[in-house]
CSV table of C-alpha atoms and ligand atoms in Angstrom, one decimal:
chain,number,residue,atom,x,y,z
A,1,UNK,CA,151.8,-116.1,85.6
A,2,UNK,CA,148.8,-118.0,86.6
A,3,UNK,CA,147.2,-116.0,84.1
A,4,UNK,CA,148.8,-118.0,81.7
A,5,UNK,CA,147.0,-121.2,83.2
A,6,UNK,CA,144.3,-123.1,81.2
A,7,UNK,CA,143.5,-125.6,84.4
A,8,UNK,CA,139.9,-126.6,84.3
A,9,UNK,CA,139.5,-125.1,80.9
A,10,UNK,CA,137.6,-127.2,77.7
A,11,UNK,CA,139.5,-126.4,74.2
A,12,UNK,CA,138.3,-127.5,70.7
A,13,UNK,CA,140.8,-127.0,68.0
A,14,UNK,CA,139.7,-128.0,64.6
A,15,UNK,CA,141.7,-129.7,61.9
A,16,UNK,CA,144.3,-130.7,64.8
A,17,UNK,CA,145.2,-134.3,63.5
A,18,UNK,CA,148.8,-132.6,62.7
A,19,UNK,CA,150.3,-129.6,61.6
A,20,UNK,CA,149.7,-126.5,63.2
A,21,UNK,CA,146.7,-127.4,65.0
A,22,UNK,CA,148.2,-130.6,66.6
A,23,UNK,CA,150.9,-128.2,68.1
A,24,UNK,CA,148.3,-125.4,69.4
A,25,UNK,CA,146.4,-128.2,71.0
A,26,UNK,CA,149.7,-129.6,72.5
A,27,UNK,CA,150.1,-126.1,73.8
A,28,UNK,CA,147.0,-125.8,75.4
A,29,UNK,CA,147.1,-128.9,76.9
A,30,UNK,CA,150.2,-128.2,78.8
A,31,UNK,CA,148.6,-125.0,80.1
A,32,UNK,CA,146.4,-127.6,81.6
A,33,UNK,CA,143.3,-127.6,78.9
A,34,UNK,CA,141.2,-130.5,78.0
A,35,UNK,CA,141.7,-131.1,74.5
A,36,UNK,CA,139.1,-131.9,71.8
A,37,UNK,CA,140.0,-132.1,68.2
A,38,UNK,CA,138.4,-133.1,64.8
A,39,UNK,CA,139.1,-134.5,61.6
A,40,UNK,CA,137.6,-136.2,58.8
A,41,UNK,CA,139.4,-139.4,58.2
A,42,UNK,CA,139.6,-142.8,60.1
A,43,UNK,CA,143.5,-142.7,59.4
A,44,UNK,CA,143.9,-139.7,60.4
A,45,UNK,CA,141.9,-139.9,63.7
A,46,UNK,CA,143.8,-143.1,64.6
A,47,UNK,CA,147.3,-141.4,64.0
A,48,UNK,CA,146.4,-138.1,65.7
A,49,UNK,CA,145.0,-140.2,69.0
A,50,UNK,CA,148.2,-142.0,68.8
A,51,UNK,CA,150.5,-139.0,68.8
A,52,UNK,CA,148.7,-137.1,71.2
A,53,UNK,CA,149.1,-140.2,73.7
A,54,UNK,CA,152.5,-140.4,73.2
A,55,UNK,CA,152.7,-136.7,74.3
A,56,UNK,CA,150.5,-137.7,77.3
A,57,UNK,CA,147.8,-136.0,76.1
A,58,UNK,CA,144.1,-137.7,76.9
A,59,UNK,CA,142.7,-135.7,73.6
A,60,UNK,CA,139.1,-136.9,72.5
A,61,UNK,CA,138.7,-137.2,68.5
A,62,UNK,CA,135.7,-136.0,66.7
A,63,UNK,CA,134.9,-136.9,63.0
A,64,UNK,CA,133.4,-133.9,62.1
A,65,UNK,CA,133.6,-131.6,58.7
A,66,UNK,CA,133.6,-128.4,59.5
A,67,UNK,CA,131.7,-127.0,56.7
A,68,UNK,CA,128.6,-129.3,57.7
A,69,UNK,CA,126.2,-127.2,60.4
A,70,UNK,CA,125.0,-130.4,61.4
A,71,UNK,CA,127.9,-132.1,61.9
A,72,UNK,CA,129.5,-129.1,63.9
A,73,UNK,CA,126.4,-128.4,65.9
A,74,UNK,CA,126.4,-132.5,67.0
A,75,UNK,CA,130.3,-132.4,67.8
A,76,UNK,CA,129.9,-129.2,70.1
A,77,UNK,CA,127.0,-130.8,71.9
A,78,UNK,CA,128.9,-134.7,72.3
A,79,UNK,CA,131.8,-132.0,73.5
A,80,UNK,CA,129.8,-130.5,75.9
A,81,UNK,CA,128.4,-133.7,77.5
A,82,UNK,CA,131.7,-135.8,77.3
A,83,UNK,CA,134.1,-132.8,78.5
A,84,UNK,CA,132.3,-130.0,79.1
A,85,UNK,CA,131.0,-126.5,77.3
A,86,UNK,CA,133.5,-125.2,75.2
A,87,UNK,CA,136.0,-122.4,76.7
A,88,UNK,CA,138.4,-121.9,73.7
A,89,UNK,CA,137.8,-122.5,70.2
A,90,UNK,CA,140.5,-122.6,67.5
A,91,UNK,CA,139.3,-122.4,64.0
A,92,UNK,CA,142.7,-123.9,62.5
A,93,UNK,CA,140.7,-126.6,59.8
A,94,UNK,CA,141.6,-124.8,56.6
A,95,UNK,CA,142.8,-126.0,52.8
A,96,UNK,CA,144.6,-124.0,50.2
A,97,UNK,CA,144.5,-124.6,46.4
A,98,UNK,CA,147.5,-122.6,44.5
A,99,UNK,CA,145.6,-122.3,40.8
A,100,UNK,CA,145.8,-119.3,38.7
A,101,UNK,CA,142.6,-117.3,39.0
A,102,UNK,CA,141.9,-117.7,35.2
A,103,UNK,CA,142.1,-121.8,35.6
A,104,UNK,CA,140.5,-122.1,39.0
A,105,UNK,CA,136.7,-123.2,38.7
A,106,UNK,CA,134.0,-121.4,40.7
A,107,UNK,CA,133.6,-124.9,42.4
A,108,UNK,CA,137.1,-124.7,43.6
A,109,UNK,CA,136.9,-121.1,44.7
A,110,UNK,CA,134.1,-122.2,46.9
A,111,UNK,CA,135.6,-125.0,48.4
A,112,UNK,CA,138.3,-122.8,49.7
A,113,UNK,CA,135.9,-120.2,51.2
A,114,UNK,CA,133.5,-122.9,52.3
A,115,UNK,CA,136.4,-124.6,54.6
A,116,UNK,CA,138.8,-121.4,55.4
A,117,UNK,CA,135.6,-118.4,56.0
A,118,UNK,CA,132.2,-120.0,56.2
A,119,UNK,CA,133.4,-122.9,58.6
A,120,UNK,CA,134.7,-120.7,61.4
A,121,UNK,CA,131.5,-118.7,61.2
A,122,UNK,CA,129.5,-122.2,61.3
A,123,UNK,CA,132.0,-122.8,64.5
A,124,UNK,CA,131.7,-119.8,66.0
A,125,UNK,CA,127.8,-119.9,65.9
A,126,UNK,CA,128.0,-123.1,67.5
A,127,UNK,CA,130.0,-122.3,70.6
A,128,UNK,CA,129.1,-118.5,71.2
A,129,UNK,CA,126.1,-119.5,73.2
A,130,UNK,CA,127.4,-121.8,75.6
A,131,UNK,CA,130.2,-119.0,76.1
A,132,UNK,CA,127.7,-116.6,76.7
A,133,UNK,CA,126.2,-118.8,79.5
A,134,UNK,CA,129.4,-119.6,81.1
A,135,UNK,CA,130.3,-115.8,81.2
A,136,UNK,CA,133.6,-116.1,78.9
A,137,UNK,CA,135.4,-117.4,75.8
A,138,UNK,CA,138.1,-117.4,74.0
A,139,UNK,CA,137.9,-117.7,70.1
A,140,UNK,CA,141.5,-117.8,67.8
A,141,UNK,CA,140.8,-117.8,64.0
A,142,UNK,CA,144.2,-119.0,62.4
A,143,UNK,CA,144.9,-116.3,59.7
A,144,UNK,CA,147.5,-115.8,57.5
A,145,UNK,CA,150.1,-113.2,55.8
A,146,UNK,CA,147.5,-113.8,52.8
A,147,UNK,CA,145.0,-112.1,55.4
A,148,UNK,CA,147.2,-109.0,54.3
A,149,UNK,CA,149.0,-109.7,51.3
A,150,UNK,CA,148.3,-111.7,47.9
A,151,UNK,CA,150.5,-113.7,45.7
A,152,UNK,CA,149.8,-115.5,42.4
A,153,UNK,CA,147.6,-118.4,42.6
A,154,UNK,CA,146.1,-118.2,45.9
A,155,UNK,CA,143.1,-115.7,45.4
A,156,UNK,CA,140.6,-118.1,47.1
A,157,UNK,CA,143.0,-118.5,49.9
A,158,UNK,CA,143.5,-114.9,50.0
A,159,UNK,CA,140.0,-113.6,50.0
A,160,UNK,CA,139.2,-116.3,52.5
A,161,UNK,CA,141.8,-115.2,55.3
A,162,UNK,CA,141.2,-111.7,54.4
A,163,UNK,CA,137.6,-112.1,55.2
A,164,UNK,CA,138.6,-114.0,58.4
A,165,UNK,CA,140.7,-111.2,59.7
A,166,UNK,CA,137.3,-109.2,59.2
A,167,UNK,CA,135.1,-112.1,60.8
A,168,UNK,CA,137.7,-111.7,63.9
A,169,UNK,CA,137.2,-108.0,64.1
A,170,UNK,CA,133.6,-108.7,63.9
A,171,UNK,CA,133.0,-111.3,66.1
A,172,UNK,CA,135.2,-109.1,68.8
A,173,UNK,CA,133.2,-106.4,68.2
A,174,UNK,CA,129.7,-108.2,68.6
A,175,UNK,CA,130.2,-110.5,71.6
A,176,UNK,CA,133.3,-108.5,73.7
A,177,UNK,CA,130.2,-107.4,76.1
A,178,UNK,CA,130.0,-111.0,77.1
A,179,UNK,CA,133.5,-111.3,78.1
A,180,UNK,CA,134.3,-113.0,74.7
A,181,UNK,CA,137.7,-112.4,73.3
A,182,UNK,CA,137.9,-113.1,69.4
A,183,UNK,CA,141.5,-112.7,68.0
A,184,UNK,CA,143.5,-114.1,65.1
A,185,UNK,CA,146.8,-116.0,64.9
A,186,UNK,CA,148.7,-114.9,61.3
A,187,UNK,CA,151.3,-117.7,61.0
A,188,UNK,CA,154.1,-116.8,58.2
A,189,UNK,CA,155.6,-119.4,56.4
A,190,UNK,CA,155.4,-122.7,58.4
A,191,UNK,CA,156.8,-125.9,57.4
A,192,UNK,CA,153.8,-128.3,57.5
A,193,UNK,CA,152.1,-130.6,55.0
A,194,UNK,CA,150.1,-127.5,53.7
A,195,UNK,CA,153.5,-125.9,52.5
A,196,UNK,CA,155.6,-129.2,51.7
A,197,UNK,CA,155.3,-128.6,47.8
A,198,UNK,CA,156.6,-125.0,48.2
A,199,UNK,CA,159.8,-126.9,49.9
A,200,UNK,CA,160.5,-129.8,47.8
A,201,UNK,CA,163.7,-130.4,46.5
A,202,UNK,CA,163.7,-129.7,42.7
A,203,UNK,CA,164.3,-132.8,40.5
A,204,UNK,CA,167.7,-131.6,39.6
A,205,UNK,CA,168.5,-131.5,43.7
A,206,UNK,CA,168.5,-128.0,43.9
A,207,UNK,CA,166.3,-125.8,46.3
A,208,UNK,CA,162.8,-124.9,45.5
A,209,UNK,CA,162.8,-121.3,44.2
A,210,UNK,CA,160.1,-120.6,46.8
A,211,UNK,CA,162.0,-122.1,49.4
A,212,UNK,CA,164.9,-119.8,48.6
A,213,UNK,CA,162.6,-116.6,47.9
A,214,UNK,CA,160.7,-117.2,51.3
A,215,UNK,CA,164.0,-117.4,53.4
A,216,UNK,CA,165.3,-113.9,51.5
A,217,UNK,CA,162.0,-112.5,52.5
A,218,UNK,CA,162.2,-113.7,56.3
A,219,UNK,CA,164.2,-111.5,58.6
A,220,UNK,CA,164.6,-114.7,60.6
A,221,UNK,CA,166.2,-116.5,57.5
A,222,UNK,CA,164.1,-119.5,58.3
A,223,UNK,CA,160.8,-121.1,57.8
A,224,UNK,CA,158.4,-121.4,60.9
A,225,UNK,CA,157.7,-124.4,62.7
A,226,UNK,CA,154.5,-125.3,64.5
A,227,UNK,CA,156.3,-125.1,67.6
A,228,UNK,CA,156.6,-121.1,66.8
A,229,UNK,CA,152.9,-120.9,67.4
A,230,UNK,CA,152.6,-122.6,70.6
A,231,UNK,CA,153.2,-119.7,72.9
A,232,UNK,CA,151.0,-117.1,70.9
A,233,UNK,CA,148.1,-119.6,71.2
A,234,UNK,CA,148.6,-120.3,75.0
A,235,UNK,CA,148.5,-116.3,75.2
A,236,UNK,CA,145.4,-115.8,73.2
A,237,UNK,CA,144.0,-118.6,74.9
A,238,UNK,CA,144.7,-117.4,78.4
A,239,UNK,CA,143.2,-114.7,80.9
A,240,UNK,CA,146.5,-113.0,80.3
A,241,UNK,CA,145.2,-111.4,76.9
A,242,UNK,CA,141.7,-110.8,78.5
A,243,UNK,CA,141.7,-107.1,77.2
A,244,UNK,CA,142.9,-108.3,74.1
A,245,UNK,CA,140.3,-108.6,71.5
A,246,UNK,CA,139.9,-108.1,67.4
A,247,UNK,CA,143.8,-108.5,66.8
A,248,UNK,CA,145.6,-110.5,64.4
A,249,UNK,CA,148.7,-111.7,66.2
A,250,UNK,CA,151.2,-112.1,63.2
A,251,UNK,CA,153.7,-115.0,63.9
A,252,UNK,CA,155.8,-114.7,60.9
A,253,UNK,CA,159.4,-114.0,61.7
A,254,UNK,CA,159.2,-110.5,60.6
A,255,UNK,CA,158.2,-111.1,57.0
A,256,UNK,CA,155.4,-108.4,56.8
A,257,UNK,CA,158.0,-105.9,58.0
A,258,UNK,CA,160.6,-106.5,55.7
A,259,UNK,CA,161.3,-105.6,52.2
A,260,UNK,CA,163.3,-108.5,51.7
A,261,UNK,CA,167.1,-109.4,51.3
A,262,UNK,CA,168.8,-106.8,49.1
A,263,UNK,CA,170.5,-108.7,46.1
A,264,UNK,CA,174.2,-108.9,46.8
B,1,LIG,P1,147.5,-128.9,56.8
B,1,LIG,O1,148.8,-129.2,57.8
B,1,LIG,O2,147.2,-128.8,55.8
B,1,LIG,O3,146.4,-129.3,58.1
B,1,LIG,C1,145.0,-128.8,57.9
B,1,LIG,C2,144.0,-129.5,58.8
B,1,LIG,O4,142.7,-129.1,58.4
B,1,LIG,C3,143.8,-131.0,58.8
B,1,LIG,O5,144.0,-131.6,59.8
B,1,LIG,C4,143.0,-131.1,58.1
B,1,LIG,O6,142.4,-132.7,58.3
B,1,LIG,C5,141.9,-130.2,58.5
B,1,LIG,N1,140.7,-130.1,57.7
B,1,LIG,C6,140.8,-129.5,56.1
B,1,LIG,N2,139.4,-129.2,55.6
B,1,LIG,C7,138.8,-129.7,56.8
B,1,LIG,C8,137.1,-130.1,56.8
B,1,LIG,N3,136.6,-129.8,55.8
B,1,LIG,N4,137.0,-130.4,57.8
B,1,LIG,C9,137.5,-131.0,59.1
B,1,LIG,N5,139.3,-130.6,59.0
B,1,LIG,C10,139.3,-130.2,57.7
B,1,LIG,O7,147.7,-127.2,57.5
B,1,LIG,P2,148.5,-126.4,58.3
B,1,LIG,O8,149.5,-125.7,57.5
B,1,LIG,O9,148.9,-127.2,59.7
B,1,LIG,O10,147.5,-125.2,58.5
B,1,LIG,C11,146.7,-125.1,59.7
B,1,LIG,C12,145.7,-123.5,59.2
B,1,LIG,O11,146.9,-122.7,59.3
B,1,LIG,C13,145.1,-123.6,58.2
B,1,LIG,O12,144.0,-122.9,58.5
B,1,LIG,C14,145.9,-122.6,57.1
B,1,LIG,O13,145.3,-122.0,56.5
B,1,LIG,C15,146.9,-121.7,58.5
B,1,LIG,N6,147.9,-121.4,57.8
B,1,LIG,C16,149.1,-122.3,57.6
B,1,LIG,C17,150.3,-121.6,57.2
B,1,LIG,C18,151.4,-122.2,56.8
B,1,LIG,O14,152.6,-122.1,56.3
B,1,LIG,N7,151.2,-123.9,56.8
B,1,LIG,C19,150.3,-120.3,57.3
B,1,LIG,C20,149.3,-119.6,57.6
B,1,LIG,C21,148.0,-120.0,58.0
B,1,LIG,P3,142.3,-133.6,57.1
B,1,LIG,O15,143.1,-134.6,57.1
B,1,LIG,O16,140.9,-134.1,57.5
B,1,LIG,O17,142.0,-133.0,55.6
B,2,LIG,C1,151.4,-120.0,50.0
B,2,LIG,C2,151.4,-120.8,51.4
B,2,LIG,C3,150.9,-119.6,52.1
B,2,LIG,C4,150.7,-120.2,53.7
B,2,LIG,C5,150.3,-119.0,54.6
B,2,LIG,C6,151.2,-117.9,54.9
B,2,LIG,O1,150.8,-120.8,49.1
B,2,LIG,O2,151.6,-118.7,49.9
B,2,LIG,O3,150.8,-121.6,51.5
B,2,LIG,O4,149.7,-119.4,51.7
B,2,LIG,O5,150.0,-121.2,53.9
B,2,LIG,O6,148.8,-118.8,54.4
B,2,LIG,O7,150.9,-117.2,55.9
């Protein structure tokens, strides 16, 4: 069971002030890793540091917009000086815009691609040299069911997450010989601020139609919670997965395997 230990490792989880990133950082800390995370605003930073402290986690927070290569290079250098060379990178930061394609501007499309696809490239490029020097590394890209499926209004997000699946496979191919493993986690529908609009109670007090839809499409008959991703993240960040490379681990309650509940 020692192969699941992250003792002595330095982990950077991007966008881990709350949501999925925070849960993953909490799990990696529980397995022994030193935690670095980033976000963009002072309020989220203050709230996050308080939340980590309440969990007994001495996480270090960095202000960094993951789309800005200069800020990323500086953050990686600062982490190297303050915590040590990064052993584990979780590319978690991400946004979604739910806009019908014909109504979405090219700039809106570009913004989603920039954060959800270009930024994992920029982040990965910044950490790989240190991993090569150390002789090992773990990169985990937070993909999505939209790495496999489309749906109305999420064209930019699906394009980005589909690209992130292939970027994951390419990083695995290009750097596997340096004992660097790059895998993805594909969460299903998880209850976080990002999906709150899909779950909110309707003005007439009824259940959100999408909420009902997802529960009917998920064999587990529930939304996931960030805690559902903790074990898979520790597995892919640890020595237990040293021969797993280029794999997307879907943590979706079975939704990708299921045609959906038949109407009664
Ligand atoms: P969330 O609650 O909206 O959190 C997103 C995080 O990303 C926030 O901390 C946000 O920080 C950060 N972020 C966004 N843009 C950034 C940028 N340019 N630079 C730095 N940080 C940035 O989302 P979530 O539900 O936890 O999702 C986390 C990841 O999981 C995303 O990649 C998402 O696509 C993916 N995912 C989510 C679900 C789901 O159902 N929730 C399912 C599959 C995949 P700020 O406060 O600074 O904006
Ligand atoms: C949406 C949701 C999804 C989830 C997730 C599913 O609008 O369909 O936000 O995209 O965020 O990516 O895996």
